[in-house]
């Protein structure tokens, strides 16, 4: 939920992110992970913004992840292979306070290989920088603001002033989702307009994402009940299926009696 919200904001308000992270307003388009042959297992959390001269790679994290440094190197080499002449800025943005040393790690080192990337800890960032740009408003509550509730009220006021109804509802929903990381849900709902949040495409995407995760979990449970444990490679293929394919598999698996039935279905339907 937090991944998809941050990804939506970065893709739809890329100039605000560029001004914040690069110090200048640049128009970006979204670069599809498929262009870099990235594995589906991480593609949903990867944000790549592409301009004529530079590619910005963003990773939003709620918790420290020891795999991040190598992932930065991995994505950097993939981008270089595809776009050898373009610069690249890689930024890991940690959303919630942590005392872990991992949130300060900005390098990956292996023998003679060394790769550097940037890290932003939102709880150390000045609040005003998020209040001055529409696309950054949802992050204001996660900044260094001492009074989170008062900051959320400021965010709500600025969102109400936005003229574009679609942007207004999306930012309201995003602000509500991210504020939930530091404030109780009841407080958030009292400050932000619930009707605006429910009208947003982010809200609808979250509903669809919940439906997708539920369907994927159900199909995997049913498969394991009928077939027992199956290879991780095969499970990964099931995990990567879209919602429609999962629904078809959910019907087909009722006739499965052995592992080869699943293998044959995947071969003919993916």
mmCIF file of N, CA, C and O in Angstrom, residues 24-120:
data_model
loop_
_atom_site.group_PDB
_atom_site.id
_atom_site.type_symbol
_atom_site.label_atom_id
_atom_site.label_comp_id
_atom_site.label_asym_id
_atom_site.label_seq_id
_atom_site.Cartn_x
_atom_site.Cartn_y
_atom_site.Cartn_z
ATOM 1 N N UNK A 24 16.196 21.238 -9.270
ATOM 2 C CA UNK A 24 15.705 21.907 -10.476
ATOM 3 C C UNK A 24 14.519 21.141 -11.032
ATOM 4 O O UNK A 24 14.416 19.922 -10.894
ATOM 5 N N UNK A 25 13.612 21.880 -11.647
ATOM 6 C CA UNK A 25 12.406 21.277 -12.186
ATOM 7 C C UNK A 25 12.687 20.643 -13.542
ATOM 8 O O UNK A 25 13.106 21.322 -14.476
ATOM 9 N N UNK A 26 12.477 19.348 -13.632
ATOM 10 C CA UNK A 26 12.696 18.616 -14.877
ATOM 11 C C UNK A 26 11.462 17.766 -15.154
ATOM 12 O O UNK A 26 10.922 17.132 -14.255
ATOM 13 N N UNK A 27 11.029 17.760 -16.408
ATOM 14 C CA UNK A 27 9.896 16.907 -16.785
ATOM 15 C C UNK A 27 10.393 15.491 -17.022
ATOM 16 O O UNK A 27 11.366 15.277 -17.764
ATOM 17 N N UNK A 28 9.743 14.538 -16.403
ATOM 18 C CA UNK A 28 10.126 13.138 -16.537
ATOM 19 C C UNK A 28 8.986 12.322 -17.108
ATOM 20 O O UNK A 28 7.810 12.657 -16.956
ATOM 21 N N UNK A 29 9.347 11.241 -17.753
ATOM 22 C CA UNK A 29 8.383 10.202 -18.095
ATOM 23 C C UNK A 29 8.750 8.967 -17.273
ATOM 24 O O UNK A 29 9.843 8.887 -16.716
ATOM 25 N N UNK A 30 7.836 8.036 -17.199
ATOM 26 C CA UNK A 30 8.096 6.818 -16.424
ATOM 27 C C UNK A 30 8.764 5.782 -17.298
ATOM 28 O O UNK A 30 8.300 5.495 -18.407
ATOM 29 N N UNK A 31 9.841 5.224 -16.813
ATOM 30 C CA UNK A 31 10.555 4.162 -17.525
ATOM 31 C C UNK A 31 10.069 2.821 -17.013
ATOM 32 O O UNK A 31 10.116 2.546 -15.810
ATOM 33 N N UNK A 32 9.575 1.993 -17.904
ATOM 34 C CA UNK A 32 9.062 0.690 -17.507
ATOM 35 C C UNK A 32 10.203 -0.240 -17.101
ATOM 36 O O UNK A 32 11.199 -0.358 -17.811
ATOM 37 N N UNK A 33 10.076 -0.920 -15.953
ATOM 38 C CA UNK A 33 11.105 -1.877 -15.540
ATOM 39 C C UNK A 33 11.362 -2.964 -16.575
ATOM 40 O O UNK A 33 12.454 -3.510 -16.650
ATOM 41 N N UNK A 34 10.344 -3.269 -17.396
ATOM 42 C CA UNK A 34 10.515 -4.321 -18.403
ATOM 43 C C UNK A 34 11.600 -3.970 -19.409
ATOM 44 O O UNK A 34 12.211 -4.858 -20.017
ATOM 45 N N UNK A 35 11.876 -2.674 -19.586
ATOM 46 C CA UNK A 35 12.925 -2.265 -20.508
ATOM 47 C C UNK A 35 14.310 -2.641 -19.985
ATOM 48 O O UNK A 35 15.288 -2.644 -20.726
ATOM 49 N N UNK A 36 14.389 -2.930 -18.694
ATOM 50 C CA UNK A 36 15.674 -3.296 -18.091
ATOM 51 C C UNK A 36 15.726 -4.771 -17.738
ATOM 52 O O UNK A 36 16.647 -5.223 -17.065
ATOM 53 N N UNK A 37 14.724 -5.522 -18.162
ATOM 54 C CA UNK A 37 14.643 -6.952 -17.869
ATOM 55 C C UNK A 37 14.686 -7.222 -16.365
ATOM 56 O O UNK A 37 15.383 -8.114 -15.897
ATOM 57 N N UNK A 38 13.914 -6.424 -15.622
ATOM 58 C CA UNK A 38 13.891 -6.593 -14.174
ATOM 59 C C UNK A 38 12.910 -7.687 -13.776
ATOM 60 O O UNK A 38 11.866 -7.857 -14.378
ATOM 61 N N UNK A 39 13.250 -8.421 -12.736
ATOM 62 C CA UNK A 39 12.407 -9.496 -12.270
ATOM 63 C C UNK A 39 11.088 -8.944 -11.733
ATOM 64 O O UNK A 39 11.062 -7.918 -11.073
ATOM 65 N N UNK A 40 9.973 -9.635 -11.990
ATOM 66 C CA UNK A 40 8.674 -9.169 -11.516
ATOM 67 C C UNK A 40 8.612 -9.019 -9.997
ATOM 68 O O UNK A 40 7.856 -8.225 -9.485
ATOM 69 N N UNK A 41 9.431 -9.777 -9.275
ATOM 70 C CA UNK A 41 9.344 -9.771 -7.827
ATOM 71 C C UNK A 41 9.645 -8.400 -7.225
ATOM 72 O O UNK A 41 9.184 -8.069 -6.144
ATOM 73 N N UNK A 42 10.420 -7.562 -7.935
ATOM 74 C CA UNK A 42 10.709 -6.237 -7.408
ATOM 75 C C UNK A 42 10.155 -5.110 -8.271
ATOM 76 O O UNK A 42 10.189 -3.953 -7.882
ATOM 77 N N UNK A 43 9.657 -5.435 -9.438
ATOM 78 C CA UNK A 43 9.233 -4.389 -10.373
ATOM 79 C C UNK A 43 8.119 -3.519 -9.814
ATOM 80 O O UNK A 43 8.006 -2.351 -10.142
ATOM 81 N N UNK A 44 7.272 -4.083 -8.923
ATOM 82 C CA UNK A 44 6.159 -3.300 -8.406
ATOM 83 C C UNK A 44 6.611 -2.199 -7.460
ATOM 84 O O UNK A 44 5.876 -1.256 -7.191
ATOM 85 N N UNK A 45 7.818 -2.309 -6.919
ATOM 86 C CA UNK A 45 8.306 -1.315 -5.956
ATOM 87 C C UNK A 45 9.338 -0.373 -6.569
ATOM 88 O O UNK A 45 9.811 0.538 -5.913
ATOM 89 N N UNK A 46 9.687 -0.598 -7.821
ATOM 90 C CA UNK A 46 10.734 0.171 -8.479
ATOM 91 C C UNK A 46 10.152 1.391 -9.175
ATOM 92 O O UNK A 46 9.170 1.297 -9.899
ATOM 93 N N UNK A 47 10.755 2.558 -8.939
ATOM 94 C CA UNK A 47 10.316 3.789 -9.584
ATOM 95 C C UNK A 47 11.476 4.344 -10.388
ATOM 96 O O UNK A 47 12.515 4.712 -9.829
ATOM 97 N N UNK A 48 11.323 4.402 -11.701
ATOM 98 C CA UNK A 48 12.342 4.946 -12.589
ATOM 99 C C UNK A 48 11.744 6.100 -13.378
ATOM 100 O O UNK A 48 10.775 5.930 -14.107
ATOM 101 N N UNK A 49 12.325 7.282 -13.206
ATOM 102 C CA UNK A 49 11.877 8.475 -13.919
ATOM 103 C C UNK A 49 12.926 8.852 -14.944
ATOM 104 O O UNK A 49 14.102 8.999 -14.614
ATOM 105 N N UNK A 50 12.503 9.006 -16.175
ATOM 106 C CA UNK A 50 13.429 9.157 -17.297
ATOM 107 C C UNK A 50 13.272 10.531 -17.957
ATOM 108 O O UNK A 50 12.175 10.963 -18.280
ATOM 109 N N UNK A 51 14.406 11.227 -18.151
ATOM 110 C CA UNK A 51 14.423 12.459 -18.935
ATOM 111 C C UNK A 51 15.485 12.303 -20.015
ATOM 112 O O UNK A 51 16.103 11.250 -20.150
ATOM 113 N N UNK A 52 15.718 13.348 -20.765
ATOM 114 C CA UNK A 52 16.668 13.263 -21.878
ATOM 115 C C UNK A 52 18.081 12.939 -21.403
ATOM 116 O O UNK A 52 18.807 12.200 -22.061
ATOM 117 N N UNK A 53 18.472 13.486 -20.248
ATOM 118 C CA UNK A 53 19.861 13.343 -19.797
ATOM 119 C C UNK A 53 20.056 12.508 -18.546
ATOM 120 O O UNK A 53 21.162 12.079 -18.252
ATOM 121 N N UNK A 54 18.979 12.281 -17.789
ATOM 122 C CA UNK A 54 19.158 11.646 -16.488
ATOM 123 C C UNK A 54 17.998 10.708 -16.169
ATOM 124 O O UNK A 54 16.863 10.933 -16.584
ATOM 125 N N UNK A 55 18.314 9.651 -15.463
ATOM 126 C CA UNK A 55 17.316 8.726 -14.942
ATOM 127 C C UNK A 55 17.384 8.779 -13.421
ATOM 128 O O UNK A 55 18.468 8.695 -12.837
ATOM 129 N N UNK A 56 16.231 8.944 -12.799
ATOM 130 C CA UNK A 56 16.156 8.964 -11.345
ATOM 131 C C UNK A 56 15.522 7.662 -10.879
ATOM 132 O O UNK A 56 14.435 7.286 -11.325
ATOM 133 N N UNK A 57 16.225 6.983 -10.002
ATOM 134 C CA UNK A 57 15.745 5.732 -9.429
ATOM 135 C C UNK A 57 15.399 5.974 -7.969
ATOM 136 O O UNK A 57 16.247 6.370 -7.175
ATOM 137 N N UNK A 58 14.132 5.746 -7.611
ATOM 138 C CA UNK A 58 13.677 5.950 -6.245
ATOM 139 C C UNK A 58 13.230 4.640 -5.620
ATOM 140 O O UNK A 58 12.582 3.816 -6.281
ATOM 141 N N UNK A 59 13.579 4.460 -4.371
ATOM 142 C CA UNK A 59 13.090 3.328 -3.589
ATOM 143 C C UNK A 59 12.557 3.880 -2.271
ATOM 144 O O UNK A 59 13.282 4.545 -1.531
ATOM 145 N N UNK A 60 11.289 3.647 -1.994
ATOM 146 C CA UNK A 60 10.698 4.058 -0.721
ATOM 147 C C UNK A 60 10.642 2.859 0.209
ATOM 148 O O UNK A 60 10.178 1.790 -0.176
ATOM 149 N N UNK A 61 11.100 3.052 1.443
ATOM 150 C CA UNK A 61 11.157 1.957 2.402
ATOM 151 C C UNK A 61 10.533 2.377 3.731
ATOM 152 O O UNK A 61 10.831 3.458 4.246
ATOM 153 N N UNK A 62 9.655 1.538 4.274
ATOM 154 C CA UNK A 62 9.147 1.786 5.617
ATOM 155 C C UNK A 62 10.082 1.190 6.660
ATOM 156 O O UNK A 62 10.197 1.720 7.763
ATOM 157 N N UNK A 63 10.756 0.096 6.311
ATOM 158 C CA UNK A 63 11.670 -0.572 7.242
ATOM 159 C C UNK A 63 13.036 -0.753 6.585
ATOM 160 O O UNK A 63 13.128 -0.871 5.358
ATOM 161 N N UNK A 64 14.095 -0.793 7.371
ATOM 162 C CA UNK A 64 15.433 -1.034 6.813
ATOM 163 C C UNK A 64 15.476 -2.379 6.099
ATOM 164 O O UNK A 64 14.847 -3.345 6.533
ATOM 165 N N UNK A 65 16.227 -2.425 5.019
ATOM 166 C CA UNK A 65 16.316 -3.645 4.215
ATOM 167 C C UNK A 65 17.772 -3.885 3.846
ATOM 168 O O UNK A 65 18.358 -3.100 3.091
ATOM 169 N N UNK A 66 18.380 -4.955 4.341
ATOM 170 C CA UNK A 66 19.791 -5.208 4.038
ATOM 171 C C UNK A 66 20.067 -5.482 2.566
ATOM 172 O O UNK A 66 21.219 -5.424 2.120
ATOM 173 N N UNK A 67 19.020 -5.768 1.799
ATOM 174 C CA UNK A 67 19.205 -6.047 0.367
ATOM 175 C C UNK A 67 19.314 -4.777 -0.470
ATOM 176 O O UNK A 67 19.688 -4.841 -1.647
ATOM 177 N N UNK A 68 18.994 -3.632 0.109
ATOM 178 C CA UNK A 68 18.968 -2.378 -0.652
ATOM 179 C C UNK A 68 20.301 -2.053 -1.334
ATOM 180 O O UNK A 68 20.328 -1.734 -2.531
ATOM 181 N N UNK A 69 21.447 -2.077 -0.646
ATOM 182 C CA UNK A 69 22.699 -1.672 -1.301
ATOM 183 C C UNK A 69 23.000 -2.457 -2.575
ATOM 184 O O UNK A 69 23.357 -1.865 -3.603
ATOM 185 N N UNK A 70 22.851 -3.784 -2.524
ATOM 186 C CA UNK A 70 23.106 -4.559 -3.740
ATOM 187 C C UNK A 70 22.079 -4.241 -4.810
ATOM 188 O O UNK A 70 22.398 -4.178 -6.002
ATOM 189 N N UNK A 71 20.815 -4.017 -4.405
ATOM 190 C CA UNK A 71 19.786 -3.698 -5.389
ATOM 191 C C UNK A 71 20.132 -2.407 -6.126
ATOM 192 O O UNK A 71 19.886 -2.275 -7.332
ATOM 193 N N UNK A 72 20.707 -1.442 -5.418
ATOM 194 C CA UNK A 72 21.113 -0.199 -6.058
ATOM 195 C C UNK A 72 22.167 -0.453 -7.142
ATOM 196 O O UNK A 72 22.090 0.091 -8.242
ATOM 197 N N UNK A 73 23.149 -1.279 -6.813
ATOM 198 C CA UNK A 73 24.184 -1.626 -7.793
ATOM 199 C C UNK A 73 23.573 -2.375 -8.974
ATOM 200 O O UNK A 73 23.887 -2.098 -10.139
ATOM 201 N N UNK A 74 22.706 -3.323 -8.680
ATOM 202 C CA UNK A 74 22.084 -4.129 -9.719
ATOM 203 C C UNK A 74 21.316 -3.251 -10.705
ATOM 204 O O UNK A 74 21.476 -3.361 -11.925
ATOM 205 N N UNK A 75 20.501 -2.319 -10.200
ATOM 206 C CA UNK A 75 19.724 -1.458 -11.075
ATOM 207 C C UNK A 75 20.612 -0.477 -11.839
ATOM 208 O O UNK A 75 20.340 -0.130 -12.979
ATOM 209 N N UNK A 76 21.689 -0.042 -11.180
ATOM 210 C CA UNK A 76 22.595 0.895 -11.861
ATOM 211 C C UNK A 76 23.235 0.248 -13.080
ATOM 212 O O UNK A 76 23.339 0.869 -14.150
ATOM 213 N N UNK A 77 23.674 -0.986 -12.949
ATOM 214 C CA UNK A 77 24.314 -1.660 -14.081
ATOM 215 C C UNK A 77 23.309 -1.972 -15.186
ATOM 216 O O UNK A 77 23.636 -1.909 -16.366
ATOM 217 N N UNK A 78 22.085 -2.266 -14.810
ATOM 218 C CA UNK A 78 21.052 -2.537 -15.809
ATOM 219 C C UNK A 78 20.736 -1.274 -16.619
ATOM 220 O O UNK A 78 20.557 -1.331 -17.832
ATOM 221 N N UNK A 79 20.643 -0.151 -15.901
ATOM 222 C CA UNK A 79 20.376 1.112 -16.593
ATOM 223 C C UNK A 79 21.552 1.474 -17.501
ATOM 224 O O UNK A 79 21.364 1.932 -18.635
ATOM 225 N N UNK A 80 22.776 1.261 -17.015
ATOM 226 C CA UNK A 80 23.958 1.569 -17.830
ATOM 227 C C UNK A 80 23.978 0.717 -19.099
ATOM 228 O O UNK A 80 24.329 1.197 -20.188
ATOM 229 N N UNK A 81 23.603 -0.534 -18.986
ATOM 230 C CA UNK A 81 23.585 -1.410 -20.156
ATOM 231 C C UNK A 81 22.599 -0.899 -21.207
ATOM 232 O O UNK A 81 22.861 -0.940 -22.402
ATOM 233 N N UNK A 82 21.466 -0.380 -20.739
ATOM 234 C CA UNK A 82 20.422 0.095 -21.658
ATOM 235 C C UNK A 82 20.652 1.535 -22.099
ATOM 236 O O UNK A 82 20.395 1.909 -23.240
ATOM 237 N N UNK A 83 21.165 2.381 -21.175
ATOM 238 C CA UNK A 83 21.368 3.802 -21.475
ATOM 239 C C UNK A 83 22.763 4.232 -21.011
ATOM 240 O O UNK A 83 22.897 4.932 -20.000
ATOM 241 N N UNK A 84 23.808 3.828 -21.705
ATOM 242 C CA UNK A 84 25.171 4.081 -21.227
ATOM 243 C C UNK A 84 25.569 5.542 -21.136
ATOM 244 O O UNK A 84 26.502 5.891 -20.411
ATOM 245 N N UNK A 85 24.868 6.434 -21.835
ATOM 246 C CA UNK A 85 25.264 7.843 -21.843
ATOM 247 C C UNK A 85 24.480 8.696 -20.840
ATOM 248 O O UNK A 85 24.776 9.878 -20.665
ATOM 249 N N UNK A 86 23.503 8.110 -20.198
ATOM 250 C CA UNK A 86 22.681 8.892 -19.275
ATOM 251 C C UNK A 86 23.242 8.859 -17.851
ATOM 252 O O UNK A 86 23.767 7.842 -17.401
ATOM 253 N N UNK A 87 23.114 9.994 -17.169
ATOM 254 C CA UNK A 87 23.445 10.041 -15.761
ATOM 255 C C UNK A 87 22.351 9.303 -14.982
ATOM 256 O O UNK A 87 21.256 9.075 -15.493
ATOM 257 N N UNK A 88 22.644 8.967 -13.732
ATOM 258 C CA UNK A 88 21.633 8.314 -12.907
ATOM 259 C C UNK A 88 21.770 8.780 -11.470
ATOM 260 O O UNK A 88 22.877 8.843 -10.930
ATOM 261 N N UNK A 89 20.640 9.138 -10.870
ATOM 262 C CA UNK A 89 20.594 9.457 -9.444
ATOM 263 C C UNK A 89 19.742 8.404 -8.764
ATOM 264 O O UNK A 89 18.606 8.146 -9.182
ATOM 265 N N UNK A 90 20.278 7.814 -7.747
ATOM 266 C CA UNK A 90 19.566 6.773 -7.008
ATOM 267 C C UNK A 90 19.357 7.239 -5.577
ATOM 268 O O UNK A 90 20.321 7.582 -4.884
ATOM 269 N N UNK A 91 18.118 7.220 -5.146
ATOM 270 C CA UNK A 91 17.794 7.718 -3.812
ATOM 271 C C UNK A 91 16.885 6.719 -3.098
ATOM 272 O O UNK A 91 15.826 6.345 -3.619
ATOM 273 N N UNK A 92 17.318 6.302 -1.923
ATOM 274 C CA UNK A 92 16.480 5.482 -1.051
ATOM 275 C C UNK A 92 15.843 6.414 -0.029
ATOM 276 O O UNK A 92 16.546 7.150 0.663
ATOM 277 N N UNK A 93 14.525 6.416 0.040
ATOM 278 C CA UNK A 93 13.804 7.316 0.936
ATOM 279 C C UNK A 93 13.141 6.483 2.035
ATOM 280 O O UNK A 93 12.220 5.698 1.759
ATOM 281 N N UNK A 94 13.633 6.632 3.255
ATOM 282 C CA UNK A 94 13.067 5.910 4.393
ATOM 283 C C UNK A 94 11.941 6.741 5.001
ATOM 284 O O UNK A 94 12.122 7.918 5.320
ATOM 285 N N UNK A 95 10.792 6.111 5.174
ATOM 286 C CA UNK A 95 9.596 6.832 5.587
ATOM 287 C C UNK A 95 9.447 6.966 7.099
ATOM 288 O O UNK A 95 8.914 7.966 7.584
ATOM 289 N N UNK A 96 9.854 5.969 7.841
ATOM 290 C CA UNK A 96 9.600 5.954 9.284
ATOM 291 C C UNK A 96 10.908 5.889 10.071
ATOM 292 O O UNK A 96 11.869 5.246 9.642
ATOM 293 N N UNK A 97 10.961 6.537 11.234
ATOM 294 C CA UNK A 97 12.192 6.590 12.043
ATOM 295 C C UNK A 97 12.722 5.209 12.397
ATOM 296 O O UNK A 97 11.957 4.279 12.684
ATOM 297 N N UNK A 98 14.029 5.083 12.355
ATOM 298 C CA UNK A 98 14.688 3.829 12.699
ATOM 299 C C UNK A 98 16.076 4.122 13.256
ATOM 300 O O UNK A 98 16.743 5.058 12.815
ATOM 301 N N UNK A 99 16.493 3.318 14.208
ATOM 302 C CA UNK A 99 17.833 3.447 14.765
ATOM 303 C C UNK A 99 18.820 2.497 14.088
ATOM 304 O O UNK A 99 19.996 2.459 14.450
ATOM 305 N N UNK A 100 18.334 1.761 13.130
ATOM 306 C CA UNK A 100 19.190 0.808 12.431
ATOM 307 C C UNK A 100 20.287 1.522 11.644
ATOM 308 O O UNK A 100 20.041 2.568 11.026
ATOM 309 N N UNK A 101 21.482 0.963 11.636
ATOM 310 C CA UNK A 101 22.581 1.517 10.843
ATOM 311 C C UNK A 101 22.273 1.447 9.347
ATOM 312 O O UNK A 101 22.856 2.194 8.552
ATOM 313 N N UNK A 102 21.341 0.569 8.967
ATOM 314 C CA UNK A 102 21.032 0.385 7.550
ATOM 315 C C UNK A 102 20.471 1.646 6.919
ATOM 316 O O UNK A 102 20.664 1.883 5.723
ATOM 317 N N UNK A 103 19.768 2.478 7.684
ATOM 318 C CA UNK A 103 19.175 3.683 7.104
ATOM 319 C C UNK A 103 20.225 4.758 6.853
ATOM 320 O O UNK A 103 19.911 5.816 6.285
ATOM 321 N N UNK A 104 21.465 4.496 7.249
ATOM 322 C CA UNK A 104 22.567 5.423 6.979
ATOM 323 C C UNK A 104 23.523 4.871 5.914
ATOM 324 O O UNK A 104 24.442 5.559 5.498
ATOM 325 N N UNK A 105 23.280 3.658 5.485
ATOM 326 C CA UNK A 105 24.191 3.014 4.530
ATOM 327 C C UNK A 105 23.989 3.571 3.124
ATOM 328 O O UNK A 105 22.882 3.558 2.596
ATOM 329 N N UNK A 106 25.059 4.048 2.529
ATOM 330 C CA UNK A 106 24.988 4.663 1.194
ATOM 331 C C UNK A 106 25.948 4.023 0.199
ATOM 332 O O UNK A 106 26.195 4.580 -0.865
ATOM 333 N N UNK A 107 26.492 2.867 0.539
ATOM 334 C CA UNK A 107 27.428 2.207 -0.372
ATOM 335 C C UNK A 107 27.187 0.703 -0.397
ATOM 336 O O UNK A 107 26.669 0.121 0.562
ATOM 337 N N UNK A 108 27.578 0.111 -1.507
ATOM 338 C CA UNK A 108 27.687 -1.338 -1.598
ATOM 339 C C UNK A 108 29.129 -1.653 -1.949
ATOM 340 O O UNK A 108 29.675 -1.091 -2.902
ATOM 341 N N UNK A 109 29.753 -2.541 -1.187
ATOM 342 C CA UNK A 109 31.150 -2.889 -1.433
ATOM 343 C C UNK A 109 31.318 -4.396 -1.505
ATOM 344 O O UNK A 109 30.787 -5.134 -0.671
ATOM 345 N N UNK A 110 32.054 -4.830 -2.504
ATOM 346 C CA UNK A 110 32.367 -6.240 -2.672
ATOM 347 C C UNK A 110 33.747 -6.339 -3.297
ATOM 348 O O UNK A 110 33.933 -5.988 -4.466
ATOM 349 N N UNK A 111 34.720 -6.758 -2.505
ATOM 350 C CA UNK A 111 36.096 -6.852 -2.980
ATOM 351 C C UNK A 111 36.530 -5.485 -3.525
ATOM 352 O O UNK A 111 36.541 -4.509 -2.805
ATOM 353 N N UNK A 112 36.810 -5.399 -4.812
ATOM 354 C CA UNK A 112 37.260 -4.123 -5.384
ATOM 355 C C UNK A 112 36.111 -3.311 -5.985
ATOM 356 O O UNK A 112 36.338 -2.268 -6.603
ATOM 357 N N UNK A 113 34.898 -3.784 -5.814
ATOM 358 C CA UNK A 113 33.728 -3.086 -6.351
ATOM 359 C C UNK A 113 33.112 -2.195 -5.275
ATOM 360 O O UNK A 113 32.890 -2.630 -4.150
ATOM 361 N N UNK A 114 32.840 -0.953 -5.638
ATOM 362 C CA UNK A 114 32.204 -0.013 -4.715
ATOM 363 C C UNK A 114 31.179 0.812 -5.476
ATOM 364 O O UNK A 114 31.477 1.378 -6.519
ATOM 365 N N UNK A 115 29.970 0.848 -4.946
ATOM 366 C CA UNK A 115 28.901 1.635 -5.575
ATOM 367 C C UNK A 115 28.257 2.526 -4.522
ATOM 368 O O UNK A 115 28.012 2.099 -3.393
ATOM 369 N N UNK A 116 27.988 3.791 -4.906
ATOM 370 C CA UNK A 116 27.408 4.741 -3.974
ATOM 371 C C UNK A 116 26.014 5.173 -4.426
ATOM 372 O O UNK A 116 25.739 5.252 -5.621
ATOM 373 N N UNK A 117 25.155 5.436 -3.453
ATOM 374 C CA UNK A 117 23.809 5.936 -3.717
ATOM 375 C C UNK A 117 23.438 6.900 -2.590
ATOM 376 O O UNK A 117 24.194 7.070 -1.630
ATOM 377 N N UNK A 118 22.291 7.537 -2.723
ATOM 378 C CA UNK A 118 21.876 8.527 -1.733
ATOM 379 C C UNK A 118 20.783 7.966 -0.824
ATOM 380 O O UNK A 118 20.024 7.075 -1.221
ATOM 381 N N UNK A 119 20.709 8.515 0.367
ATOM 382 C CA UNK A 119 19.681 8.118 1.322
ATOM 383 C C UNK A 119 19.026 9.375 1.899
ATOM 384 O O UNK A 119 19.710 10.346 2.231
ATOM 385 N N UNK A 120 17.701 9.361 1.979
ATOM 386 C CA UNK A 120 16.950 10.442 2.621
ATOM 387 C C UNK A 120 16.127 9.833 3.753
ATOM 388 O O UNK A 120 15.360 8.885 3.531
#
